[in-house]
Amino acid sequence: MTLTPQRRLLILAVGVLLLAGLGTWSVLSAADRAAEENAPRAGGPAYTSGKVRLDEPGRRVFRSTAAGPRRDRLVSVPATAPENATRTASPVSCLRFHAAAGTGVCLQSTRTLGRPSYRALVLDAELRTRRAYALAGVPSRARVSPSGHLAAWTVFVKGESYSSSFFSTRTSILDTRTWRLVPSLEEFAITLDGRPYRNADVNFWGVTFAADDDTFYATLSTRDQTYLVRGSLTARTVTTLAENVECPSLSPDETRVAYKKRVLGKTALWREHVLDLRTSKSTALAERRSVDDQAVWLDDRTVAYALPATEDDDRAGAENVWTVPADGTGTPRVLLEDAAAPPR
């Protein structure tokens, strides 16, 4: 059959209409999925509007994980009785968040030309953006130094899980006084087991800062092994201290590091431990479930971390914050439901 110009125009018009219909269906389907995801869950936390500040005494600020329109929003509750408190909700949403001394870092998802993109926001005490930085991948970890002068973030450049063998990370550190950015810790000189070391497969993640605004700890991964490293920003060096350490978190007194340790087991991929930096003794904590989080210290005796809600929990799909004593005694207990672990 010969295609006349009229028939060609008709076929083109039908194709355009089909594509338009498919595009409309995709948009409506995505909107329906988003509406379903954002539907408030019965029995979820109560919210109120109001000011959320990072420096307000007696309150904790954290990222809410409850289903509904305030999912991923930064919210605050009283520090002394947070369990069933009404949450004051801010308009700021983050995929990862940490704060100290009135400075916050918020790793955020945005859209650029219709495609997902990510950025790091440096927030002041009133959650106003001081600076924004484009991120090279999916947000993973965020930390602010005790003084608020330094911020760090880790993103997945390839892969989206530490449990996979095929992932690559990039970890950056920012000085919020000078806005000097270290784009990647891979620029730093490495000393491994007392010798200079360099390898193309090196990855860093999970920075935690000391109070001197120079010393930091982090995870170094190379050749299928992970190490705790101590670093110096001014010297631009890192030195390995211990093996099989991931996502370290320095205690307020700076004598211990809480971390997740990879274990061989049917029910747990990682177990929470605390390493004494003075004696190198490692203590397994009472939490026996697998924790894929960078823990925070609520004080010198207590560690907090987030775990996914269980399948038989009516909040399945969210996260709950648990606490456990840092000396290996006691039992885990829920601190906050529908929440990511709050900075201390």
Short mmCIF file of C-alpha atoms in Angstrom, two decimals:
data_model
loop_
_atom_site.label_atom_id
_atom_site.label_comp_id
_atom_site.label_asym_id
_atom_site.label_seq_id
_atom_site.Cartn_x
_atom_site.Cartn_y
_atom_site.Cartn_z
CA MET A 1 0.00 0.00 0.00
CA THR A 2 1.35 3.37 -1.00
CA LEU A 3 1.56 5.89 1.81
CA THR A 4 0.21 9.17 0.65
CA PRO A 5 1.19 12.40 2.42
CA GLN A 6 -2.24 12.43 4.05
CA ARG A 7 -1.77 8.88 5.42
CA ARG A 8 1.70 9.76 6.75
CA LEU A 9 0.25 12.77 8.58
CA LEU A 10 -2.52 10.59 10.01
CA ILE A 11 -0.05 7.97 11.27
CA LEU A 12 2.13 10.69 12.79
CA ALA A 13 -0.87 12.27 14.51
CA VAL A 14 -1.97 8.91 15.97
CA GLY A 15 1.58 8.28 17.24
CA VAL A 16 1.73 11.69 18.90
CA LEU A 17 -1.65 11.08 20.58
CA LEU A 18 -0.51 7.65 21.84
CA LEU A 19 2.71 9.09 23.26
CA ALA A 20 0.82 11.94 24.89
CA GLY A 21 -1.63 9.48 26.42
CA LEU A 22 1.20 7.30 27.71
CA GLY A 23 2.93 10.35 29.21
CA THR A 24 -0.28 11.47 30.90
CA TRP A 25 -0.87 7.98 32.28
CA SER A 26 2.70 7.85 33.65
CA VAL A 27 2.33 11.23 35.35
CA LEU A 28 -1.04 10.32 36.87
CA SER A 29 0.28 6.94 38.02
CA ALA A 30 3.28 8.60 39.66
CA ALA A 31 0.97 11.13 41.32
CA ASP A 32 -1.25 8.31 42.61
CA ARG A 33 1.78 6.47 44.02
CA ALA A 34 3.04 9.65 45.69
CA ALA A 35 -0.40 10.37 47.14
CA GLU A 36 -0.61 6.81 48.50
CA GLU A 37 2.88 7.07 50.00
CA ASN A 38 2.10 10.42 51.58
CA ALA A 39 -1.25 9.33 53.03
CA PRO A 40 -1.01 9.75 56.83
CA ARG A 41 -0.83 6.44 58.69
CA ALA A 42 -3.40 5.80 61.41
CA GLY A 43 -1.81 6.03 64.82
CA GLY A 44 1.15 8.03 63.50
CA PRO A 45 2.72 10.98 65.34
CA ALA A 46 0.86 14.24 65.87
CA TYR A 47 2.24 17.45 64.39
CA THR A 48 1.90 21.15 64.92
CA SER A 49 3.28 24.08 62.98
CA GLY A 50 5.86 26.30 64.58
CA LYS A 51 9.48 27.38 64.69
CA VAL A 52 12.13 24.68 64.61
CA ARG A 53 15.54 25.85 65.73
CA LEU A 54 18.78 23.90 65.94
CA ASP A 55 19.91 25.73 69.07
CA GLU A 56 16.74 25.62 71.16
CA PRO A 57 17.57 24.29 74.66
CA GLY A 58 15.72 21.18 75.79
CA ARG A 59 14.64 19.99 72.35
CA ARG A 60 15.87 17.44 69.82
CA VAL A 61 15.68 18.03 66.06
CA PHE A 62 15.55 15.03 63.73
CA ARG A 63 14.17 13.78 60.42
CA SER A 64 10.68 12.32 60.61
CA THR A 65 10.20 9.04 58.72
CA ALA A 66 6.43 8.74 59.26
CA ALA A 67 4.34 8.21 56.14
CA GLY A 68 2.42 11.29 55.14
CA PRO A 69 3.03 14.80 53.84
CA ARG A 70 5.66 15.46 56.54
CA ARG A 71 7.85 12.47 55.67
CA ASP A 72 11.57 13.48 55.73
CA ARG A 73 10.73 16.86 57.30
CA LEU A 74 12.92 18.18 60.09
CA VAL A 75 10.90 18.17 63.30
CA SER A 76 11.57 18.84 66.97
CA VAL A 77 10.34 17.32 70.23
CA PRO A 78 11.20 17.83 73.92
CA ALA A 79 14.44 16.02 74.78
CA THR A 80 13.20 14.78 78.13
CA ALA A 81 9.96 13.08 76.99
CA PRO A 82 10.10 12.60 73.23
CA GLU A 83 8.18 9.32 72.88
CA ASN A 84 4.60 10.55 72.41
CA ALA A 85 5.23 14.28 72.13
CA THR A 86 3.57 16.37 69.44
CA ARG A 87 6.15 17.17 66.79
CA THR A 88 6.82 20.71 65.68
CA ALA A 89 7.34 20.43 61.92
CA SER A 90 9.53 22.62 59.72
CA PRO A 91 9.18 22.99 55.93
CA VAL A 92 12.72 21.62 55.38
CA SER A 93 13.02 18.06 54.02
CA CYS A 94 16.24 16.00 54.11
CA LEU A 95 17.31 12.50 53.14
CA ARG A 96 20.18 12.72 55.63
CA PHE A 97 20.67 15.26 58.43
CA HIS A 98 23.01 16.14 61.27
CA ALA A 99 23.54 19.25 63.37
CA ALA A 100 25.70 20.67 66.16
CA ALA A 101 26.22 24.10 67.73
CA GLY A 102 23.49 25.71 65.63
CA THR A 103 24.85 24.47 62.28
CA GLY A 104 23.07 21.79 60.27
CA VAL A 105 23.85 19.82 57.13
CA CYS A 106 20.90 18.58 55.09
CA LEU A 107 21.36 16.22 52.14
CA GLN A 108 18.41 16.79 49.88
CA SER A 109 16.79 15.36 46.76
CA THR A 110 15.76 17.77 44.01
CA ARG A 111 14.91 17.57 40.32
CA THR A 112 16.96 19.14 37.52
CA LEU A 113 15.47 19.10 34.02
CA GLY A 114 13.03 16.46 35.17
CA ARG A 115 15.72 14.14 36.53
CA PRO A 116 16.58 13.46 40.19
CA SER A 117 19.59 15.30 41.55
CA TYR A 118 21.00 15.87 45.02
CA ARG A 119 22.51 18.70 46.99
CA ALA A 120 23.96 19.48 50.42
CA LEU A 121 22.54 22.46 52.28
CA VAL A 122 24.43 24.11 55.14
CA LEU A 123 21.75 25.44 57.50
CA ASP A 124 21.91 28.07 60.22
CA ALA A 125 20.14 27.75 63.58
CA GLU A 126 16.83 28.90 62.04
CA LEU A 127 17.10 26.33 59.19
CA ARG A 128 17.95 29.02 56.65
CA THR A 129 20.29 27.92 53.87
CA ARG A 130 23.75 29.47 54.10
CA ARG A 131 25.32 27.59 51.19
CA ALA A 132 24.28 24.80 48.78
CA TYR A 133 26.54 22.27 47.06
CA ALA A 134 25.70 19.87 44.23
CA LEU A 135 26.26 16.22 45.12
CA ALA A 136 27.71 13.62 42.80
CA GLY A 137 25.41 10.80 43.93
CA VAL A 138 22.83 9.43 46.34
CA PRO A 139 23.16 10.76 49.94
CA SER A 140 24.46 8.27 52.51
CA ARG A 141 26.00 9.92 55.62
CA ALA A 142 26.20 13.43 57.12
CA ARG A 143 28.02 14.85 60.14
CA VAL A 144 28.76 18.24 61.74
CA SER A 145 31.65 18.83 64.14
CA PRO A 146 30.89 19.67 67.81
CA SER A 147 31.77 23.33 67.17
CA GLY A 148 29.61 23.57 64.03
CA HIS A 149 32.67 24.71 62.06
CA LEU A 150 33.03 21.57 59.93
CA ALA A 151 30.54 19.51 57.95
CA ALA A 152 31.02 16.21 56.14
CA TRP A 153 28.90 14.17 53.79
CA THR A 154 29.19 10.88 51.92
CA VAL A 155 27.34 9.93 48.74
CA PHE A 156 27.12 6.77 46.67
CA VAL A 157 28.64 7.52 43.28
CA LYS A 158 27.94 3.96 42.13
CA GLY A 159 25.66 1.49 43.90
CA GLU A 160 23.35 2.33 46.78
CA SER A 161 24.26 -0.06 49.59
CA TYR A 162 27.28 -0.87 51.74
CA SER A 163 26.16 -4.50 51.72
CA SER A 164 26.96 -4.75 48.01
CA SER A 165 30.43 -5.46 46.64
CA PHE A 166 29.82 -3.06 43.77
CA PHE A 167 29.68 0.44 45.18
CA SER A 168 31.79 3.57 45.18
CA THR A 169 31.55 6.52 47.56
CA ARG A 170 32.75 10.09 47.71
CA THR A 171 33.25 11.85 51.04
CA SER A 172 33.68 15.62 51.32
CA ILE A 173 34.53 17.92 54.23
CA LEU A 174 33.58 21.60 54.35
CA ASP A 175 34.88 24.37 56.62
CA THR A 176 31.83 26.53 57.32
CA ARG A 177 34.01 29.48 58.39
CA THR A 178 35.99 29.83 55.16
CA TRP A 179 33.79 27.71 52.84
CA ARG A 180 36.87 25.77 51.84
CA LEU A 181 35.74 22.39 50.50
CA VAL A 182 37.72 19.15 50.41
CA PRO A 183 35.87 17.49 47.50
CA SER A 184 37.13 13.98 48.27
CA LEU A 185 39.10 12.38 51.10
CA GLU A 186 40.76 10.25 48.45
CA GLU A 187 43.08 13.25 47.94
CA PHE A 188 44.62 12.63 51.40
CA ALA A 189 47.84 10.68 51.98
CA ILE A 190 47.12 7.24 53.49
CA THR A 191 49.24 5.31 55.99
CA LEU A 192 48.05 1.70 56.24
CA ASP A 193 49.69 -0.63 58.76
CA GLY A 194 52.53 1.86 59.14
CA ARG A 195 53.31 2.21 55.43
CA PRO A 196 52.27 4.71 52.74
CA TYR A 197 49.41 3.30 50.72
CA ARG A 198 47.60 4.10 47.49
CA ASN A 199 45.08 2.04 45.52
CA ALA A 200 42.45 2.88 42.91
CA ASP A 201 39.74 1.04 44.88
CA VAL A 202 39.98 3.24 48.01
CA ASN A 203 36.67 4.51 49.40
CA PHE A 204 35.90 6.61 52.49
CA TRP A 205 32.65 7.09 54.38
CA GLY A 206 31.17 7.86 57.79
CA VAL A 207 33.18 10.85 59.07
CA THR A 208 32.99 11.79 62.76
CA PHE A 209 34.79 14.83 64.21
CA ALA A 210 36.81 15.58 67.35
CA ALA A 211 36.39 18.91 69.12
CA ASP A 212 39.67 20.43 67.87
CA ASP A 213 38.30 21.08 64.35
CA ASP A 214 41.20 19.16 62.83
CA THR A 215 41.02 15.52 63.93
CA PHE A 216 38.43 13.24 62.40
CA TYR A 217 37.72 9.51 62.16
CA ALA A 218 36.22 7.66 59.20
CA THR A 219 35.96 4.32 57.44
CA LEU A 220 38.49 3.45 54.75
CA SER A 221 37.69 0.55 52.43
CA THR A 222 40.18 -1.17 50.13
CA ARG A 223 40.73 -4.72 48.85
CA ASP A 224 37.51 -5.96 50.49
CA GLN A 225 38.64 -4.80 53.94
CA THR A 226 37.45 -1.88 56.04
CA TYR A 227 39.53 0.14 58.51
CA LEU A 228 39.02 2.81 61.11
CA VAL A 229 41.24 5.76 60.21
CA ARG A 230 42.20 8.85 62.15
CA GLY A 231 42.72 11.89 59.95
CA SER A 232 44.06 15.41 60.12
CA LEU A 233 42.57 18.15 57.96
CA THR A 234 45.59 20.42 58.21
CA ALA A 235 48.10 17.65 57.43
CA ARG A 236 45.76 16.07 54.83
CA THR A 237 46.59 12.59 56.09
CA VAL A 238 44.75 9.50 57.38
CA THR A 239 46.21 6.61 59.36
CA THR A 240 44.60 3.20 59.94
CA LEU A 241 43.89 2.22 63.55
CA ALA A 242 41.78 -0.96 63.44
CA GLU A 243 40.22 -3.41 60.99
CA ASN A 244 36.54 -4.22 60.33
CA VAL A 245 35.19 -0.84 61.44
CA GLU A 246 32.39 0.97 59.58
CA CYS A 247 30.48 4.20 60.24
CA PRO A 248 32.37 5.35 63.35
CA SER A 249 30.86 7.80 65.83
CA LEU A 250 33.13 9.50 68.39
CA SER A 251 31.90 9.66 71.99
CA PRO A 252 31.49 13.09 73.63
CA ASP A 253 34.53 12.43 75.84
CA GLU A 254 36.50 11.36 72.72
CA THR A 255 37.75 8.14 74.30
CA ARG A 256 35.57 5.66 72.35
CA VAL A 257 34.11 5.06 68.93
CA ALA A 258 30.76 3.38 68.34
CA TYR A 259 30.73 1.53 65.03
CA LYS A 260 29.12 -1.27 63.07
CA LYS A 261 31.18 -4.43 62.68
CA ARG A 262 30.62 -6.86 59.83
CA VAL A 263 29.81 -10.31 61.19
CA LEU A 264 29.05 -13.72 59.75
CA GLY A 265 25.55 -14.70 60.75
CA LYS A 266 22.14 -15.66 59.40
CA THR A 267 20.26 -12.77 61.02
CA ALA A 268 22.80 -9.95 61.16
CA LEU A 269 25.17 -8.43 58.62
CA TRP A 270 26.55 -5.85 61.07
CA ARG A 271 26.64 -5.68 64.87
CA GLU A 272 27.04 -2.51 66.91
CA HIS A 273 30.29 -2.30 68.89
CA VAL A 274 32.22 0.29 70.88
CA LEU A 275 35.99 0.57 70.51
CA ASP A 276 38.07 2.03 73.34
CA LEU A 277 40.68 4.20 71.60
CA ARG A 278 43.02 4.00 74.60
CA THR A 279 43.13 0.20 74.95
CA SER A 280 41.90 -0.95 71.49
CA LYS A 281 39.35 -3.15 73.29
CA SER A 282 36.11 -3.66 71.35
CA THR A 283 32.83 -4.36 73.16
CA ALA A 284 29.74 -5.82 71.48
CA LEU A 285 26.59 -3.94 72.44
CA ALA A 286 23.35 -5.57 73.55
CA GLU A 287 21.69 -4.85 70.20
CA ARG A 288 21.82 -8.14 68.27
CA ARG A 289 19.96 -7.05 65.15
CA SER A 290 21.80 -5.83 62.06
CA VAL A 291 22.23 -2.04 62.24
CA ASP A 292 23.03 -0.24 58.98
CA ASP A 293 23.37 3.24 60.46
CA GLN A 294 25.97 5.68 61.74
CA ALA A 295 25.07 5.73 65.41
CA VAL A 296 24.96 8.88 67.55
CA TRP A 297 25.87 9.33 71.19
CA LEU A 298 23.10 10.86 73.31
CA ASP A 299 25.62 11.16 76.16
CA ASP A 300 28.80 9.37 77.26
CA ARG A 301 26.79 6.29 78.30
CA THR A 302 24.14 5.87 75.60
CA VAL A 303 24.22 5.13 71.87
CA ALA A 304 21.26 5.72 69.52
CA TYR A 305 20.64 4.32 66.04
CA ALA A 306 17.81 3.76 63.58
CA LEU A 307 16.31 0.43 62.53
CA PRO A 308 13.56 -0.29 59.99
CA ALA A 309 10.18 -1.01 61.53
CA THR A 310 9.37 -4.71 61.57
CA GLU A 311 6.88 -6.37 59.25
CA ASP A 312 4.35 -6.89 62.04
CA ASP A 313 4.56 -3.22 63.04
CA ASP A 314 1.76 -1.04 61.68
CA ARG A 315 4.47 1.50 60.85
CA ALA A 316 6.30 -0.91 58.54
CA GLY A 317 8.34 1.01 55.99
CA ALA A 318 9.40 3.68 58.46
CA GLU A 319 12.33 3.69 60.87
CA ASN A 320 12.41 3.70 64.65
CA VAL A 321 15.21 5.06 66.86
CA TRP A 322 16.57 2.71 69.49
CA THR A 323 19.04 3.27 72.30
CA VAL A 324 21.38 0.90 74.09
CA PRO A 325 24.02 1.30 76.83
CA ALA A 326 27.52 1.86 75.45
CA ASP A 327 29.18 -0.64 77.82
CA GLY A 328 27.55 -3.80 76.46
CA THR A 329 25.00 -4.17 79.27
CA GLY A 330 21.25 -3.65 79.30
CA THR A 331 18.74 -4.14 76.51
CA PRO A 332 17.76 -2.01 73.52
CA ARG A 333 14.72 0.22 73.89
CA VAL A 334 12.72 2.42 71.54
CA LEU A 335 13.36 6.14 71.93
CA LEU A 336 11.37 7.46 68.95
CA GLU A 337 9.05 5.87 66.43
CA ASP A 338 8.97 7.06 62.83
CA ALA A 339 12.29 8.86 63.17
CA ALA A 340 15.94 8.92 62.14
CA ALA A 341 18.49 9.04 64.92
CA PRO A 342 18.74 12.61 66.28
CA PRO A 343 22.00 14.45 66.96
CA ARG A 344 22.71 14.60 70.66
#
